[in-house]
GROMACS .gro file of C-alpha atoms in nm:
model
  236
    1UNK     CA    1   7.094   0.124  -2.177
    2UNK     CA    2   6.966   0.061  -2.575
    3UNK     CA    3   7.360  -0.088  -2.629
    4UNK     CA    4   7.291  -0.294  -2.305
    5UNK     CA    5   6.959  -0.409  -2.446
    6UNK     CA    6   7.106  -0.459  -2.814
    7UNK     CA    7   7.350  -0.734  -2.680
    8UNK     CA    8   7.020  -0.975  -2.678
    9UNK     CA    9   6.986  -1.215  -2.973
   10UNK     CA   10   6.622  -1.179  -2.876
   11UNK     CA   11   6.422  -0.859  -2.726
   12UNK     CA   12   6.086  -0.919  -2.613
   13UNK     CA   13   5.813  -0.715  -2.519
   14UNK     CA   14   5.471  -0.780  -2.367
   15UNK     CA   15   5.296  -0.634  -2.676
   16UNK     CA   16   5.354  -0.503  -2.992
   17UNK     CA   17   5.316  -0.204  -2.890
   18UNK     CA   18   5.586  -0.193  -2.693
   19UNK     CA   19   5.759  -0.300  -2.990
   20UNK     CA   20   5.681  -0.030  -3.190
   21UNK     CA   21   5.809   0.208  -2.924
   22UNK     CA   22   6.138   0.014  -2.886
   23UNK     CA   23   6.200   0.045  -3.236
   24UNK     CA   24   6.106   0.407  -3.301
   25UNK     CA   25   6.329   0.509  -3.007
   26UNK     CA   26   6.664   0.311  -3.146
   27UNK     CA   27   6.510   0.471  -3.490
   28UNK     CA   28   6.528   0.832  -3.318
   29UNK     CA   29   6.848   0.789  -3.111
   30UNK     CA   30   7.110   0.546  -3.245
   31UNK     CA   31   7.366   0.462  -3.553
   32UNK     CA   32   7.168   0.162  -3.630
   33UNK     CA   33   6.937  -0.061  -3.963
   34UNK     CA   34   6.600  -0.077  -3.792
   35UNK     CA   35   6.428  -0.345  -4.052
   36UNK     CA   36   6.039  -0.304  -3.990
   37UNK     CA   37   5.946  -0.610  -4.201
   38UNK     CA   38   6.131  -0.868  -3.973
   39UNK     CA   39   6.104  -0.643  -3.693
   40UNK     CA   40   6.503  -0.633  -3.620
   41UNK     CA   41   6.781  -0.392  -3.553
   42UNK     CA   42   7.165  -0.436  -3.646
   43UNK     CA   43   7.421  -0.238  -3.478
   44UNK     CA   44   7.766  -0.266  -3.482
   45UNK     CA   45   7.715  -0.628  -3.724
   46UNK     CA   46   7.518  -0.777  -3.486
   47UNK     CA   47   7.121  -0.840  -3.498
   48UNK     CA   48   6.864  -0.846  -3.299
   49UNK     CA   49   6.515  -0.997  -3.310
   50UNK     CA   50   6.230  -0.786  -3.133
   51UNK     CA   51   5.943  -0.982  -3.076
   52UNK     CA   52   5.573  -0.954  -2.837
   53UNK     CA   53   5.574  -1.228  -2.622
   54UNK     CA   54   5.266  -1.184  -2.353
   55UNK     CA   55   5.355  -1.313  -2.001
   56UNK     CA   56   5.116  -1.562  -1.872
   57UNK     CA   57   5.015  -1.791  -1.587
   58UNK     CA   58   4.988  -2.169  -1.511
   59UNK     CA   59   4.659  -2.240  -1.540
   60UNK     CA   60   4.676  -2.535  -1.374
   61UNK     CA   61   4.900  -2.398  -0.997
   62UNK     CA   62   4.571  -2.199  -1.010
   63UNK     CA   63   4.352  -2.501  -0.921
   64UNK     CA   64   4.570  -2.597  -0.742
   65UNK     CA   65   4.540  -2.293  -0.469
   66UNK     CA   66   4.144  -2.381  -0.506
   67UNK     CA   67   3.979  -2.487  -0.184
   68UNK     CA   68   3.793  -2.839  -0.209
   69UNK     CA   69   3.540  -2.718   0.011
   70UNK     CA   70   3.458  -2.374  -0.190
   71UNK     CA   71   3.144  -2.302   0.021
   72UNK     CA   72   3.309  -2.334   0.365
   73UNK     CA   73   3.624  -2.140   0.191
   74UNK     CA   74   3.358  -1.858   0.136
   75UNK     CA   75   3.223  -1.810   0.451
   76UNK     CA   76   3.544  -1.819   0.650
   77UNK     CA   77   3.673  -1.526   0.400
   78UNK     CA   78   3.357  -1.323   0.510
   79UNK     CA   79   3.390  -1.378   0.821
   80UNK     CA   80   3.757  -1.294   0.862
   81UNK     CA   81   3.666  -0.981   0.645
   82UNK     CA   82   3.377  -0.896   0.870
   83UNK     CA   83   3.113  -0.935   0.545
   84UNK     CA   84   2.774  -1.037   0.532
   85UNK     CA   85   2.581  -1.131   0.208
   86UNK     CA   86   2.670  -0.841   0.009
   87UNK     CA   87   2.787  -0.912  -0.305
   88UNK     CA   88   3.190  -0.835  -0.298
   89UNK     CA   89   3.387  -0.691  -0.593
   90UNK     CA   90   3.737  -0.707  -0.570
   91UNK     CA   91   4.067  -0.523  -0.658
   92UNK     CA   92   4.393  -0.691  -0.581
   93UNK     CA   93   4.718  -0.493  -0.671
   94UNK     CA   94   5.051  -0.369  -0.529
   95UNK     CA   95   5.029   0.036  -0.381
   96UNK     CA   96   5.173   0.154  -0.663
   97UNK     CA   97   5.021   0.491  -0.865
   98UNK     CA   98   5.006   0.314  -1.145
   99UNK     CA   99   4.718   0.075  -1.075
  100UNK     CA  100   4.458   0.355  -1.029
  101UNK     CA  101   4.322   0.250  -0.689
  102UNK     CA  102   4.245   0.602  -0.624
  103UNK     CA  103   4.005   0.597  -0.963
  104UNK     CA  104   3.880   0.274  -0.858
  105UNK     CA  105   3.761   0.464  -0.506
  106UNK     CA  106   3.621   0.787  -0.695
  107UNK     CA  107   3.406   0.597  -0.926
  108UNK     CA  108   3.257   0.353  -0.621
  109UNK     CA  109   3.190   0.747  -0.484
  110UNK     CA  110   3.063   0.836  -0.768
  111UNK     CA  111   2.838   0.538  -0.812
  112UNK     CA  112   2.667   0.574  -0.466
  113UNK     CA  113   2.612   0.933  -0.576
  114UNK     CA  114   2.381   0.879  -0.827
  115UNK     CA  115   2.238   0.542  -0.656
  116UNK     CA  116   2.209   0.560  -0.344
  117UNK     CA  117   1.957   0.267  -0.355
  118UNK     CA  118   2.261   0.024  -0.368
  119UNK     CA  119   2.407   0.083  -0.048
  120UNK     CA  120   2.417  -0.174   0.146
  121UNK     CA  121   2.408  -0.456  -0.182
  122UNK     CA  122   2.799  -0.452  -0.235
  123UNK     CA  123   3.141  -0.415  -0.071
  124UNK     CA  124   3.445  -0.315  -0.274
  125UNK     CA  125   3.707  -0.525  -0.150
  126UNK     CA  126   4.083  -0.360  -0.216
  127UNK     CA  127   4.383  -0.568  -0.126
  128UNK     CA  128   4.689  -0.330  -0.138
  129UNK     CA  129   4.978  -0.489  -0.092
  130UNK     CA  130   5.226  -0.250   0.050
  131UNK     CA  131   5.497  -0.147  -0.229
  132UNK     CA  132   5.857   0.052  -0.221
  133UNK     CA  133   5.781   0.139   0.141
  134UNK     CA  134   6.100   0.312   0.121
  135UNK     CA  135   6.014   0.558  -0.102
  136UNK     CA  136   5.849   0.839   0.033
  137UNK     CA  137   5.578   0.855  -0.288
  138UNK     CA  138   5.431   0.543  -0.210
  139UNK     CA  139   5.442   0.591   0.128
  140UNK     CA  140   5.202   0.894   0.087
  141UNK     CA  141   4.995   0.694  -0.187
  142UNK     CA  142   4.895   0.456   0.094
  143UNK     CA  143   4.805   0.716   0.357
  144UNK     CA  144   4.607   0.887   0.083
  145UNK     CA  145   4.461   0.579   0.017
  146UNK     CA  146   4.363   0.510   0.379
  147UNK     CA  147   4.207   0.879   0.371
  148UNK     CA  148   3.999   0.840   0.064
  149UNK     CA  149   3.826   0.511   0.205
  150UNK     CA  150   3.766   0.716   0.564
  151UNK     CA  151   3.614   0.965   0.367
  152UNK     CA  152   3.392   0.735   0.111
  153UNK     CA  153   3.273   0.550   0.393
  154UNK     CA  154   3.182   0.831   0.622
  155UNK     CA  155   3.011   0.964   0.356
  156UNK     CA  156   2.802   0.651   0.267
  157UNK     CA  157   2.824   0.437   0.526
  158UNK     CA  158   2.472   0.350   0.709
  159UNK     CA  159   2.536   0.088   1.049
  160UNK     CA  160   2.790  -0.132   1.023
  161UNK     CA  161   2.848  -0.188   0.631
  162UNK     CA  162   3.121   0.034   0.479
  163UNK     CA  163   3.114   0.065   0.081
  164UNK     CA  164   3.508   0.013   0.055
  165UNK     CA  165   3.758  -0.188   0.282
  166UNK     CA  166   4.064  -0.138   0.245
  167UNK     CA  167   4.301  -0.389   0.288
  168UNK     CA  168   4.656  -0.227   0.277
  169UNK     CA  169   4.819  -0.632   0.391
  170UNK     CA  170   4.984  -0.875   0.169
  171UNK     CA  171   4.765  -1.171   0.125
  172UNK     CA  172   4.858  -1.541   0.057
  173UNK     CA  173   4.797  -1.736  -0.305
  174UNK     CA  174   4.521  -1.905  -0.125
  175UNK     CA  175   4.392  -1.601   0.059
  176UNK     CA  176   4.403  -1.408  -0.319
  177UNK     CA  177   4.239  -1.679  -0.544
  178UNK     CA  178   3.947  -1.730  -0.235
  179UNK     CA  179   3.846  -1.416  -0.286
  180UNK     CA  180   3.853  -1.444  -0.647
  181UNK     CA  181   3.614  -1.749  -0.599
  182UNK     CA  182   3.321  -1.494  -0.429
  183UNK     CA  183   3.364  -1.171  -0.601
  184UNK     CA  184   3.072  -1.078  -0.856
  185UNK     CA  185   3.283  -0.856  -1.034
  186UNK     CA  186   3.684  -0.773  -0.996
  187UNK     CA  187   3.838  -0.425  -1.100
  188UNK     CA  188   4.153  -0.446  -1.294
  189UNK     CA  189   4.160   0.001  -1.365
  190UNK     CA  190   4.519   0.002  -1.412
  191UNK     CA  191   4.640   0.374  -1.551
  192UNK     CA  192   4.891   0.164  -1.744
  193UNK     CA  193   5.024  -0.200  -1.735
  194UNK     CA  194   5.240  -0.441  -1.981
  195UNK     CA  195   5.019  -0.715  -1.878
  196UNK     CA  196   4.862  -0.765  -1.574
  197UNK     CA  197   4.842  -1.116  -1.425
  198UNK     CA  198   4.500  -1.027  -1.210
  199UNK     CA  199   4.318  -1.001  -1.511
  200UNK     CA  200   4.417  -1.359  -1.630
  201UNK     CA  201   4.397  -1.500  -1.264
  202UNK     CA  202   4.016  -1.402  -1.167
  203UNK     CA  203   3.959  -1.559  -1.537
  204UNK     CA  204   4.129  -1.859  -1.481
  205UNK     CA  205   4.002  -1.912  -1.085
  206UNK     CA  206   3.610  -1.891  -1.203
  207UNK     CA  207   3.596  -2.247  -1.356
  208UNK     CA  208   3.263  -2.152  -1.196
  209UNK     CA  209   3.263  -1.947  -1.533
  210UNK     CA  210   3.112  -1.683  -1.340
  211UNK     CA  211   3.198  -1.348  -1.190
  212UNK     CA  212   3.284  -1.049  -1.413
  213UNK     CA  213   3.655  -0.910  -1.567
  214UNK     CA  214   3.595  -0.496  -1.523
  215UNK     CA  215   3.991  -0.438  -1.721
  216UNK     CA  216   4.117  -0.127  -1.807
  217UNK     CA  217   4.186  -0.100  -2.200
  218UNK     CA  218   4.551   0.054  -2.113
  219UNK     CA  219   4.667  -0.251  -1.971
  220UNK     CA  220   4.863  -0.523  -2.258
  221UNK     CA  221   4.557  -0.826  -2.109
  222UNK     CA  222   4.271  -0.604  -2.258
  223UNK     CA  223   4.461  -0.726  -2.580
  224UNK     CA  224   4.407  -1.086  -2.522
  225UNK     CA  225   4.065  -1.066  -2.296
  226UNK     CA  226   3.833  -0.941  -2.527
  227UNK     CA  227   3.532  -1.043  -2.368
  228UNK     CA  228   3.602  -0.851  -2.020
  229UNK     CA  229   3.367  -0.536  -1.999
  230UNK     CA  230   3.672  -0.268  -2.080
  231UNK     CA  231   3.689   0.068  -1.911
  232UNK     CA  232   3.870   0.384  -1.941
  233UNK     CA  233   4.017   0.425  -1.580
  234UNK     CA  234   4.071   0.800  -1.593
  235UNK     CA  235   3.664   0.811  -1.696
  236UNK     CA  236   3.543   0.826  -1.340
   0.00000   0.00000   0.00000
């Protein structure tokens, strides 16, 4: 695989930290010149450049998925989501362990704990879009998923309103950046990402300029979003 990956001209990572662990690894396990002032390694005669290069997003095929009529938008959304007018926070992310969902549902436990006077205010909106249904893993991570939200909302549910709903359904662009539009805060508690394109998508949606980025510090956006409010996703 490292030969494989040494027959780029160019090798980029998401951040330079990925770098660094690139280079310490050909460092540790190959014949090769690892030069740390250009950032480099030569094997065999041949070069190659390592480099950070953060993945982004089009700003502007963001707008575009906007709805003109942002107010009608909104109350369609909670109406197909069966909300009133809590305030919503979101989390929108693939089923995969690494995006600490689970975390995300512990802490809004944990928050109703010691506050019971905001039930009722809020709504933690989760969009899980289903992931490697093949694999028996992620399979379980969903039904666990499923379970955890039964159990949260059983155990702080009063009427009708539910503190988390769980929406384990792949949603449109348009569906996604919607819901971006009304959320008062959206949860990006990934237990480890390269990037992360939600982060940079609820930023670049609120042209609103409102709305807040909750980003976990282990994911490569918390290098570039400095101004998010940045957690520690294993700190329930």
């Amino acid at each position: 695989i490292l030969d494989g990956l040494l027959g780029n001209d160019l090798l980029a990572f998401h951040i330079q930290y990925h770098c660094n662990n690139f280079l310490d690894t050909i460092d540790r396990t190959l014949e090769a010149k690892v030069d740390w002032e250009h950032f480099s390694v030569t094997r065999s005669g041949r070069t190659t450049l390592v480099r950070p290069y953060p993945i982004s997003i089009d700003p502007d095929s963001v707008q575009s998925y906007l709805p003109p009529d942002k107010a009608g938008a909104e109350r369609r959304l909670r109406r197909h989501l069966g909300l009133k007018d809590e305030q919503i926070l979101v989390g929108v992310d693939r089923v995969d362990y690494t995006k600490g969902i689970p975390e995300r549902f512990a802490a809004v436990d944990r928050l109703l704990q010691q506050h019971p006077e905001l039930k009722e205010t809020f709504t933690f909106v989760q969009i899980g879009a289903p992931s490697r249904v093949h694999i028996p893993a992620y399979r379980r991570l969903s039904e666990d998923l499923e379970a955890a939200a039964d159990e949260i909302n059983w155990r702080h549910g009063q009427g009708a309103w539910r503190p988390i709903l769980f929406v384990n359904e792949h949603y449109d662009p348009e569906e996604v950046f919607a819901l971006y539009r009304i959320a008062a805060a959206c949860v990006v508690s990934s237990l480890h990402d390269g990037m992360n394109l939600v982060a940079k998508e609820f930023v670049a949606s609120r042209d609103d300029r409102r709305g807040v980025l909750i980003l976990s510090r282990f994911t490569g956006a918390a290098r570039e979003l400095h101004d998010a409010l940045q957690i520690n996703p294993y700190s329930t």
